[in-house]
Amino acid sequence: MIQAISGELGMIERLQRSEFSGYVHSVFDKTINVMCLENGELYTLACHRVDNAPNTLVIDVNSFGELGINMNDSVQVAHNRINIGSKLVIAMDHAKLWESIVPSYPTDVELLKKNVAKMNRHMDMHGTRGGMKKPLPSHRMFEEAVSSMLLERSEMLLTALLRHEMSTAFDMAVRLVGLGPGLTPSGDDFLVGLFTIFNMPNSPCSEWTDFSARVVQEAQGLTNEISYMAMKKASLGRVRESILGLLHALIAGSQEELLLALDRVLNIGSSSGTDIATGLVRGLEINIHRGGKICLPKLSSNKARILIPYR
């Protein structure tokens, strides 16, 4: 029997009510994803090297590679225990509860502006290339073409949002879904970061949470289930602990706290961390822009774009 260390509040409550049965959807070294038959959502069992996240239970194992768990193994919950076939039993008696709470947008944005500039500089130097960060010229032409599409569509999305051209914004957001490298494609990761910012209470962009929900509804079937679930939860303001830590550092942290929190996010996946961080910083930039009450003309064509300050 293995002990659970911590878990998201909603997941723990569902498991403790034993309202859960499903099967193993996918197995990785650090995580196992389980499809719940009751609500059709993915839930994650993560090793202790992974931070808390939506629909996630962190358990006391180093990795899942040697436990013999396979896709389609049955998963049942009874008496506060998770049973994966006859291969693994997870006890939840002492799991600490964790909840994803996005911090409020600050009333004084001067520190935020400075930290956004620092974040951009650090990402320029240390971010992973190949997704939202353009690859070096020595990379293959296909990678360069995909990165160019990601950058163009994301810029057009942000421009359309700022000019209240919601139809164009919606089209560009949907065209980002499933685009790019990685298990969670770069376009999806960028939207995870952007949707997180829209869910900051009191932010100038908080009115766009309905827009996020519409994009997610359209996105189902356009990307894989793991990536879709991350976007769905982000549209509700539910994201992993390291992302929340970065937001707190951006709002009120010192330079050291900011860079430590940023590096934790940049280390997510291959390029996922950089792609998520790009969505976060671009979302904060348009919040700053809107908060300044700057009026912008309507787009005359879908190819028109602006560059947002603080870069």
C-alpha positions as a Markdown table, in Angstrom:
| # | Residue | x | y | z |
|---|---|---|---|---|
| 1 | Met | 0.0 | 0.0 | 0.0 |
| 2 | Ile | 1.2 | 3.5 | -0.9 |
| 3 | Gln | 0.2 | 6.7 | 0.9 |
| 4 | Ala | -1.2 | 9.8 | -0.8 |
| 5 | Ile | 0.7 | 12.9 | 0.1 |
| 6 | Ser | -1.7 | 15.6 | -1.1 |
| 7 | Gly | -4.5 | 16.1 | -3.5 |
| 8 | Glu | -6.8 | 18.7 | -5.0 |
| 9 | Leu | -9.8 | 19.3 | -2.8 |
| 10 | Gly | -12.5 | 18.5 | -5.4 |
| 11 | Met | -10.7 | 15.2 | -6.4 |
| 12 | Ile | -10.3 | 14.1 | -2.7 |
| 13 | Glu | -13.9 | 14.8 | -2.0 |
| 14 | Arg | -15.1 | 12.8 | -5.0 |
| 15 | Leu | -12.8 | 9.9 | -4.1 |
| 16 | Gln | -13.9 | 9.9 | -0.4 |
| 17 | Arg | -17.5 | 9.6 | -1.5 |
| 18 | Ser | -16.4 | 6.6 | -3.6 |
| 19 | Glu | -18.1 | 8.2 | -6.6 |
| 20 | Phe | -15.3 | 7.0 | -8.9 |
| 21 | Ser | -14.6 | 4.2 | -11.2 |
| 22 | Gly | -12.6 | 4.2 | -14.3 |
| 23 | Tyr | -9.6 | 2.8 | -16.2 |
| 24 | Val | -5.9 | 3.8 | -16.8 |
| 25 | His | -5.8 | 6.1 | -19.8 |
| 26 | Ser | -2.1 | 6.6 | -20.0 |
| 27 | Val | 1.1 | 5.8 | -18.1 |
| 28 | Phe | 4.3 | 7.9 | -17.9 |
| 29 | Asp | 7.3 | 7.9 | -15.6 |
| 30 | Lys | 5.9 | 10.7 | -13.3 |
| 31 | Thr | 2.2 | 10.4 | -13.8 |
| 32 | Ile | -0.7 | 8.0 | -14.4 |
| 33 | Asn | -3.8 | 9.4 | -16.0 |
| 34 | Val | -7.2 | 7.8 | -15.2 |
| 35 | Met | -10.4 | 8.3 | -17.1 |
| 36 | Cys | -13.4 | 8.6 | -14.8 |
| 37 | Leu | -16.5 | 6.8 | -16.1 |
| 38 | Glu | -18.9 | 8.9 | -14.1 |
| 39 | Asn | -18.0 | 12.3 | -15.6 |
| 40 | Gly | -15.6 | 11.6 | -18.5 |
| 41 | Glu | -12.8 | 13.6 | -17.0 |
| 42 | Leu | -9.1 | 12.7 | -16.6 |
| 43 | Tyr | -7.6 | 12.4 | -13.2 |
| 44 | Thr | -3.9 | 12.2 | -12.5 |
| 45 | Leu | -1.9 | 10.2 | -10.0 |
| 46 | Ala | 1.5 | 11.9 | -9.7 |
| 47 | Cys | 4.8 | 11.0 | -8.1 |
| 48 | His | 6.2 | 13.2 | -5.3 |
| 49 | Arg | 8.4 | 15.1 | -7.8 |
| 50 | Val | 5.3 | 16.7 | -9.3 |
| 51 | Asp | 3.5 | 19.7 | -7.8 |
| 52 | Asn | -0.2 | 19.9 | -6.9 |
| 53 | Ala | -2.6 | 20.4 | -9.8 |
| 54 | Pro | -6.3 | 20.2 | -10.7 |
| 55 | Asn | -7.7 | 16.6 | -10.7 |
| 56 | Thr | -4.4 | 15.4 | -9.2 |
| 57 | Leu | -3.4 | 13.2 | -6.3 |
| 58 | Val | 0.3 | 13.3 | -5.4 |
| 59 | Ile | 1.5 | 10.0 | -4.0 |
| 60 | Asp | 4.6 | 8.7 | -2.3 |
| 61 | Val | 6.4 | 7.1 | -5.1 |
| 62 | Asn | 9.5 | 8.0 | -7.1 |
| 63 | Ser | 8.1 | 6.9 | -10.5 |
| 64 | Phe | 5.5 | 4.7 | -12.0 |
| 65 | Gly | 7.8 | 3.0 | -14.5 |
| 66 | Glu | 8.4 | -0.2 | -12.4 |
| 67 | Leu | 4.9 | -0.8 | -11.0 |
| 68 | Gly | 3.6 | -2.8 | -13.9 |
| 69 | Ile | 0.6 | -0.6 | -14.5 |
| 70 | Asn | -0.8 | -0.7 | -18.0 |
| 71 | Met | -3.3 | 1.2 | -20.1 |
| 72 | Asn | -6.9 | 0.0 | -19.5 |
| 73 | Asp | -6.2 | -1.4 | -16.1 |
| 74 | Ser | -9.4 | -1.0 | -14.0 |
| 75 | Val | -9.5 | 1.7 | -11.3 |
| 76 | Gln | -11.9 | 1.4 | -8.4 |
| 77 | Val | -12.4 | 3.4 | -5.1 |
| 78 | Ala | -13.7 | 1.9 | -1.9 |
| 79 | His | -13.1 | 2.6 | 1.8 |
| 80 | Asn | -10.8 | 5.6 | 1.2 |
| 81 | Arg | -8.6 | 3.4 | -1.0 |
| 82 | Ile | -7.8 | 3.6 | -4.7 |
| 83 | Asn | -7.3 | 0.1 | -6.3 |
| 84 | Ile | -5.6 | -0.2 | -9.6 |
| 85 | Gly | -6.4 | -3.7 | -10.6 |
| 86 | Ser | -4.5 | -6.0 | -8.3 |
| 87 | Lys | -1.3 | -4.0 | -8.8 |
| 88 | Leu | -1.5 | -0.9 | -6.6 |
| 89 | Val | -3.5 | 0.3 | -3.6 |
| 90 | Ile | -3.3 | 4.0 | -2.6 |
| 91 | Ala | -4.5 | 5.1 | 0.9 |
| 92 | Met | -5.9 | 8.6 | 1.1 |
| 93 | Asp | -6.3 | 8.8 | 4.9 |
| 94 | His | -3.6 | 11.4 | 5.5 |
| 95 | Ala | -3.5 | 13.3 | 2.2 |
| 96 | Lys | -3.3 | 17.1 | 2.6 |
| 97 | Leu | -6.0 | 19.1 | 0.8 |
| 98 | Trp | -4.9 | 21.6 | -1.8 |
| 99 | Glu | -7.0 | 24.0 | -3.8 |
| 100 | Ser | -6.3 | 26.1 | -6.8 |
| 101 | Ile | -7.0 | 29.8 | -6.0 |
| 102 | Val | -5.9 | 32.4 | -8.6 |
| 103 | Pro | -4.7 | 35.6 | -6.9 |
| 104 | Ser | -6.5 | 38.9 | -7.5 |
| 105 | Tyr | -5.1 | 41.4 | -9.9 |
| 106 | Pro | -3.3 | 44.2 | -8.0 |
| 107 | Thr | -4.7 | 47.7 | -7.6 |
| 108 | Asp | -1.1 | 49.1 | -7.9 |
| 109 | Val | 0.5 | 47.6 | -11.0 |
| 110 | Glu | 3.9 | 49.3 | -10.8 |
| 111 | Leu | 5.7 | 46.3 | -9.3 |
| 112 | Leu | 3.8 | 44.0 | -11.7 |
| 113 | Lys | 5.1 | 46.1 | -14.7 |
| 114 | Lys | 8.7 | 45.8 | -13.5 |
| 115 | Asn | 8.3 | 42.0 | -12.8 |
| 116 | Val | 6.7 | 41.4 | -16.2 |
| 117 | Ala | 9.7 | 43.1 | -17.9 |
| 118 | Lys | 12.1 | 41.0 | -15.8 |
| 119 | Met | 10.2 | 37.9 | -16.7 |
| 120 | Asn | 10.4 | 38.7 | -20.4 |
| 121 | Arg | 14.2 | 39.2 | -20.2 |
| 122 | His | 14.7 | 35.9 | -18.3 |
| 123 | Met | 12.5 | 34.0 | -20.8 |
| 124 | Asp | 14.5 | 35.5 | -23.7 |
| 125 | Met | 17.6 | 34.0 | -22.2 |
| 126 | His | 16.4 | 30.8 | -20.6 |
| 127 | Gly | 13.1 | 29.8 | -22.3 |
| 128 | Thr | 13.0 | 26.7 | -24.4 |
| 129 | Arg | 12.9 | 27.2 | -28.1 |
| 130 | Gly | 10.7 | 25.4 | -30.6 |
| 131 | Gly | 7.2 | 26.4 | -29.5 |
| 132 | Met | 6.1 | 29.9 | -28.6 |
| 133 | Lys | 9.7 | 30.9 | -28.6 |
| 134 | Lys | 11.1 | 30.8 | -32.1 |
| 135 | Pro | 13.7 | 28.1 | -32.8 |
| 136 | Leu | 17.2 | 29.0 | -33.9 |
| 137 | Pro | 17.8 | 29.3 | -37.7 |
| 138 | Ser | 19.7 | 26.0 | -37.6 |
| 139 | His | 16.4 | 24.1 | -36.8 |
| 140 | Arg | 14.4 | 22.2 | -39.4 |
| 141 | Met | 12.2 | 24.2 | -41.7 |
| 142 | Phe | 9.1 | 22.5 | -40.4 |
| 143 | Glu | 9.8 | 23.5 | -36.8 |
| 144 | Glu | 10.4 | 27.1 | -37.9 |
| 145 | Ala | 7.1 | 27.1 | -39.9 |
| 146 | Val | 5.1 | 25.8 | -36.9 |
| 147 | Ser | 6.7 | 28.3 | -34.5 |
| 148 | Ser | 5.9 | 31.1 | -37.0 |
| 149 | Met | 2.2 | 30.1 | -37.1 |
| 150 | Leu | 2.1 | 29.9 | -33.3 |
| 151 | Leu | 3.5 | 33.4 | -33.0 |
| 152 | Glu | 1.3 | 34.9 | -35.7 |
| 153 | Arg | -1.9 | 33.4 | -34.5 |
| 154 | Ser | -1.3 | 34.3 | -30.8 |
| 155 | Glu | -0.4 | 37.9 | -31.8 |
| 156 | Met | -3.6 | 38.2 | -33.9 |
| 157 | Leu | -5.6 | 36.7 | -31.0 |
| 158 | Leu | -4.3 | 39.3 | -28.5 |
| 159 | Thr | -4.7 | 42.2 | -31.0 |
| 160 | Ala | -8.3 | 41.2 | -31.7 |
| 161 | Leu | -9.1 | 40.9 | -28.0 |
| 162 | Leu | -7.7 | 44.4 | -27.3 |
| 163 | Arg | -9.8 | 45.8 | -30.2 |
| 164 | His | -12.9 | 43.9 | -29.1 |
| 165 | Glu | -13.0 | 41.9 | -32.3 |
| 166 | Met | -14.3 | 38.8 | -30.6 |
| 167 | Ser | -15.1 | 36.8 | -33.7 |
| 168 | Thr | -11.5 | 37.2 | -34.9 |
| 169 | Ala | -10.2 | 36.4 | -31.5 |
| 170 | Phe | -12.2 | 33.3 | -31.2 |
| 171 | Asp | -11.1 | 32.1 | -34.6 |
| 172 | Met | -7.4 | 32.7 | -33.8 |
| 173 | Ala | -7.7 | 30.9 | -30.4 |
| 174 | Val | -9.3 | 27.9 | -31.9 |
| 175 | Arg | -6.6 | 27.8 | -34.6 |
| 176 | Leu | -4.0 | 27.6 | -31.8 |
| 177 | Val | -5.6 | 24.4 | -30.3 |
| 178 | Gly | -3.5 | 21.3 | -31.1 |
| 179 | Leu | -0.8 | 23.3 | -32.8 |
| 180 | Gly | 2.8 | 22.7 | -32.0 |
| 181 | Pro | 5.1 | 20.1 | -30.5 |
| 182 | Gly | 4.8 | 18.2 | -27.3 |
| 183 | Leu | 2.3 | 15.9 | -25.5 |
| 184 | Thr | 0.5 | 19.1 | -24.7 |
| 185 | Pro | 0.9 | 21.2 | -27.9 |
| 186 | Ser | 2.4 | 24.6 | -27.6 |
| 187 | Gly | -0.8 | 26.4 | -28.7 |
| 188 | Asp | -2.7 | 24.7 | -25.9 |
| 189 | Asp | -0.1 | 25.5 | -23.3 |
| 190 | Phe | -0.2 | 29.2 | -24.4 |
| 191 | Leu | -4.0 | 29.2 | -23.9 |
| 192 | Val | -3.6 | 27.6 | -20.5 |
| 193 | Gly | -1.5 | 30.6 | -19.4 |
| 194 | Leu | -3.8 | 33.1 | -21.1 |
| 195 | Phe | -7.0 | 31.7 | -19.6 |
| 196 | Thr | -5.4 | 31.7 | -16.2 |
| 197 | Ile | -4.9 | 35.5 | -16.4 |
| 198 | Phe | -8.5 | 36.0 | -17.5 |
| 199 | Asn | -9.5 | 34.3 | -14.2 |
| 200 | Met | -7.6 | 36.8 | -11.9 |
| 201 | Pro | -10.3 | 38.5 | -9.9 |
| 202 | Asn | -10.6 | 42.3 | -10.5 |
| 203 | Ser | -8.4 | 42.1 | -13.6 |
| 204 | Pro | -9.3 | 44.4 | -16.6 |
| 205 | Cys | -9.6 | 41.2 | -18.7 |
| 206 | Ser | -11.8 | 39.2 | -16.3 |
| 207 | Glu | -14.8 | 39.7 | -18.6 |
| 208 | Trp | -13.2 | 37.2 | -21.0 |
| 209 | Thr | -13.8 | 34.1 | -18.9 |
| 210 | Asp | -16.9 | 33.4 | -21.0 |
| 211 | Phe | -14.7 | 33.7 | -24.1 |
| 212 | Ser | -12.3 | 31.1 | -22.6 |
| 213 | Ala | -15.2 | 28.7 | -22.0 |
| 214 | Arg | -16.4 | 29.1 | -25.6 |
| 215 | Val | -12.9 | 28.3 | -26.9 |
| 216 | Val | -12.7 | 25.2 | -24.7 |
| 217 | Gln | -16.1 | 24.0 | -25.8 |
| 218 | Glu | -14.9 | 24.2 | -29.4 |
| 219 | Ala | -11.5 | 22.7 | -28.6 |
| 220 | Gln | -12.8 | 19.2 | -27.6 |
| 221 | Gly | -11.8 | 16.8 | -30.3 |
| 222 | Leu | -9.2 | 19.2 | -31.7 |
| 223 | Thr | -6.4 | 18.1 | -29.4 |
| 224 | Asn | -5.6 | 15.1 | -27.1 |
| 225 | Glu | -7.5 | 14.5 | -23.9 |
| 226 | Ile | -4.7 | 15.4 | -21.5 |
| 227 | Ser | -4.1 | 18.8 | -23.1 |
| 228 | Tyr | -7.8 | 19.4 | -23.5 |
| 229 | Met | -8.3 | 18.8 | -19.7 |
| 230 | Ala | -5.5 | 21.3 | -18.9 |
| 231 | Met | -7.2 | 24.0 | -21.0 |
| 232 | Lys | -10.7 | 23.2 | -19.6 |
| 233 | Lys | -9.4 | 23.6 | -16.0 |
| 234 | Ala | -7.5 | 26.7 | -16.8 |
| 235 | Ser | -10.6 | 28.3 | -18.2 |
| 236 | Leu | -12.1 | 27.8 | -14.7 |
| 237 | Gly | -9.1 | 29.3 | -13.0 |
| 238 | Arg | -7.8 | 25.9 | -11.9 |
| 239 | Val | -4.1 | 25.4 | -12.6 |
| 240 | Arg | -1.1 | 23.7 | -11.1 |
| 241 | Glu | 0.6 | 25.0 | -8.0 |
| 242 | Ser | 3.8 | 26.2 | -9.7 |
| 243 | Ile | 1.8 | 28.5 | -12.0 |
| 244 | Leu | 0.0 | 30.1 | -9.0 |
| 245 | Gly | 3.3 | 30.5 | -7.3 |
| 246 | Leu | 4.6 | 32.5 | -10.3 |
| 247 | Leu | 1.6 | 34.7 | -10.3 |
| 248 | His | 2.0 | 35.5 | -6.6 |
| 249 | Ala | 5.7 | 36.3 | -7.2 |
| 250 | Leu | 4.8 | 38.6 | -10.2 |
| 251 | Ile | 2.3 | 40.5 | -8.1 |
| 252 | Ala | 4.3 | 40.9 | -4.9 |
| 253 | Gly | 7.6 | 39.0 | -5.0 |
| 254 | Ser | 11.2 | 40.1 | -4.9 |
| 255 | Gln | 13.5 | 39.5 | -7.9 |
| 256 | Glu | 14.9 | 36.3 | -6.3 |
| 257 | Glu | 11.4 | 35.0 | -5.6 |
| 258 | Leu | 10.2 | 35.8 | -9.1 |
| 259 | Leu | 13.1 | 34.1 | -10.9 |
| 260 | Leu | 12.8 | 31.0 | -8.7 |
| 261 | Ala | 9.1 | 30.7 | -9.4 |
| 262 | Leu | 9.6 | 31.4 | -13.1 |
| 263 | Asp | 12.3 | 28.7 | -13.4 |
| 264 | Arg | 9.9 | 26.2 | -11.7 |
| 265 | Val | 7.4 | 26.9 | -14.5 |
| 266 | Leu | 10.0 | 26.9 | -17.3 |
| 267 | Asn | 11.0 | 23.4 | -16.2 |
| 268 | Ile | 7.6 | 21.9 | -16.9 |
| 269 | Gly | 7.8 | 19.4 | -19.7 |
| 270 | Ser | 9.9 | 20.0 | -22.7 |
| 271 | Ser | 8.7 | 23.4 | -24.0 |
| 272 | Ser | 5.4 | 23.4 | -22.1 |
| 273 | Gly | 6.7 | 25.6 | -19.3 |
| 274 | Thr | 7.9 | 28.3 | -21.7 |
| 275 | Asp | 4.7 | 28.1 | -23.7 |
| 276 | Ile | 2.6 | 28.5 | -20.5 |
| 277 | Ala | 4.7 | 31.3 | -19.2 |
| 278 | Thr | 4.4 | 33.1 | -22.5 |
| 279 | Gly | 0.6 | 32.9 | -22.2 |
| 280 | Leu | 0.8 | 34.3 | -18.7 |
| 281 | Val | 3.0 | 37.2 | -19.5 |
| 282 | Arg | 1.1 | 38.1 | -22.7 |
| 283 | Gly | -2.1 | 38.0 | -20.7 |
| 284 | Leu | -0.7 | 40.3 | -18.0 |
| 285 | Glu | 0.5 | 42.7 | -20.7 |
| 286 | Ile | -2.9 | 43.1 | -22.2 |
| 287 | Asn | -4.3 | 43.6 | -18.6 |
| 288 | Ile | -1.8 | 46.4 | -18.1 |
| 289 | His | -2.7 | 47.8 | -21.5 |
| 290 | Arg | -6.4 | 47.7 | -20.8 |
| 291 | Gly | -5.9 | 49.1 | -17.4 |
| 292 | Gly | -4.3 | 52.1 | -18.9 |
| 293 | Lys | -7.5 | 52.8 | -20.8 |
| 294 | Ile | -5.7 | 53.1 | -24.1 |
| 295 | Cys | -8.1 | 53.3 | -27.0 |
| 296 | Leu | -7.1 | 51.3 | -30.1 |
| 297 | Pro | -8.6 | 51.5 | -33.6 |
| 298 | Lys | -10.6 | 48.7 | -35.2 |
| 299 | Leu | -8.6 | 46.1 | -37.2 |
| 300 | Ser | -8.8 | 46.9 | -40.9 |
| 301 | Ser | -7.6 | 43.3 | -41.8 |
| 302 | Asn | -6.9 | 40.1 | -40.0 |
| 303 | Lys | -3.2 | 40.5 | -40.6 |
| 304 | Ala | -2.9 | 43.8 | -38.7 |
| 305 | Arg | -1.2 | 43.4 | -35.3 |
| 306 | Ile | 0.2 | 45.6 | -32.6 |
| 307 | Leu | 3.2 | 45.1 | -30.3 |
| 308 | Ile | 2.3 | 45.4 | -26.6 |
| 309 | Pro | 4.7 | 47.4 | -24.4 |
| 310 | Tyr | 6.8 | 46.2 | -21.5 |
| 311 | Arg | 8.8 | 43.7 | -23.6 |
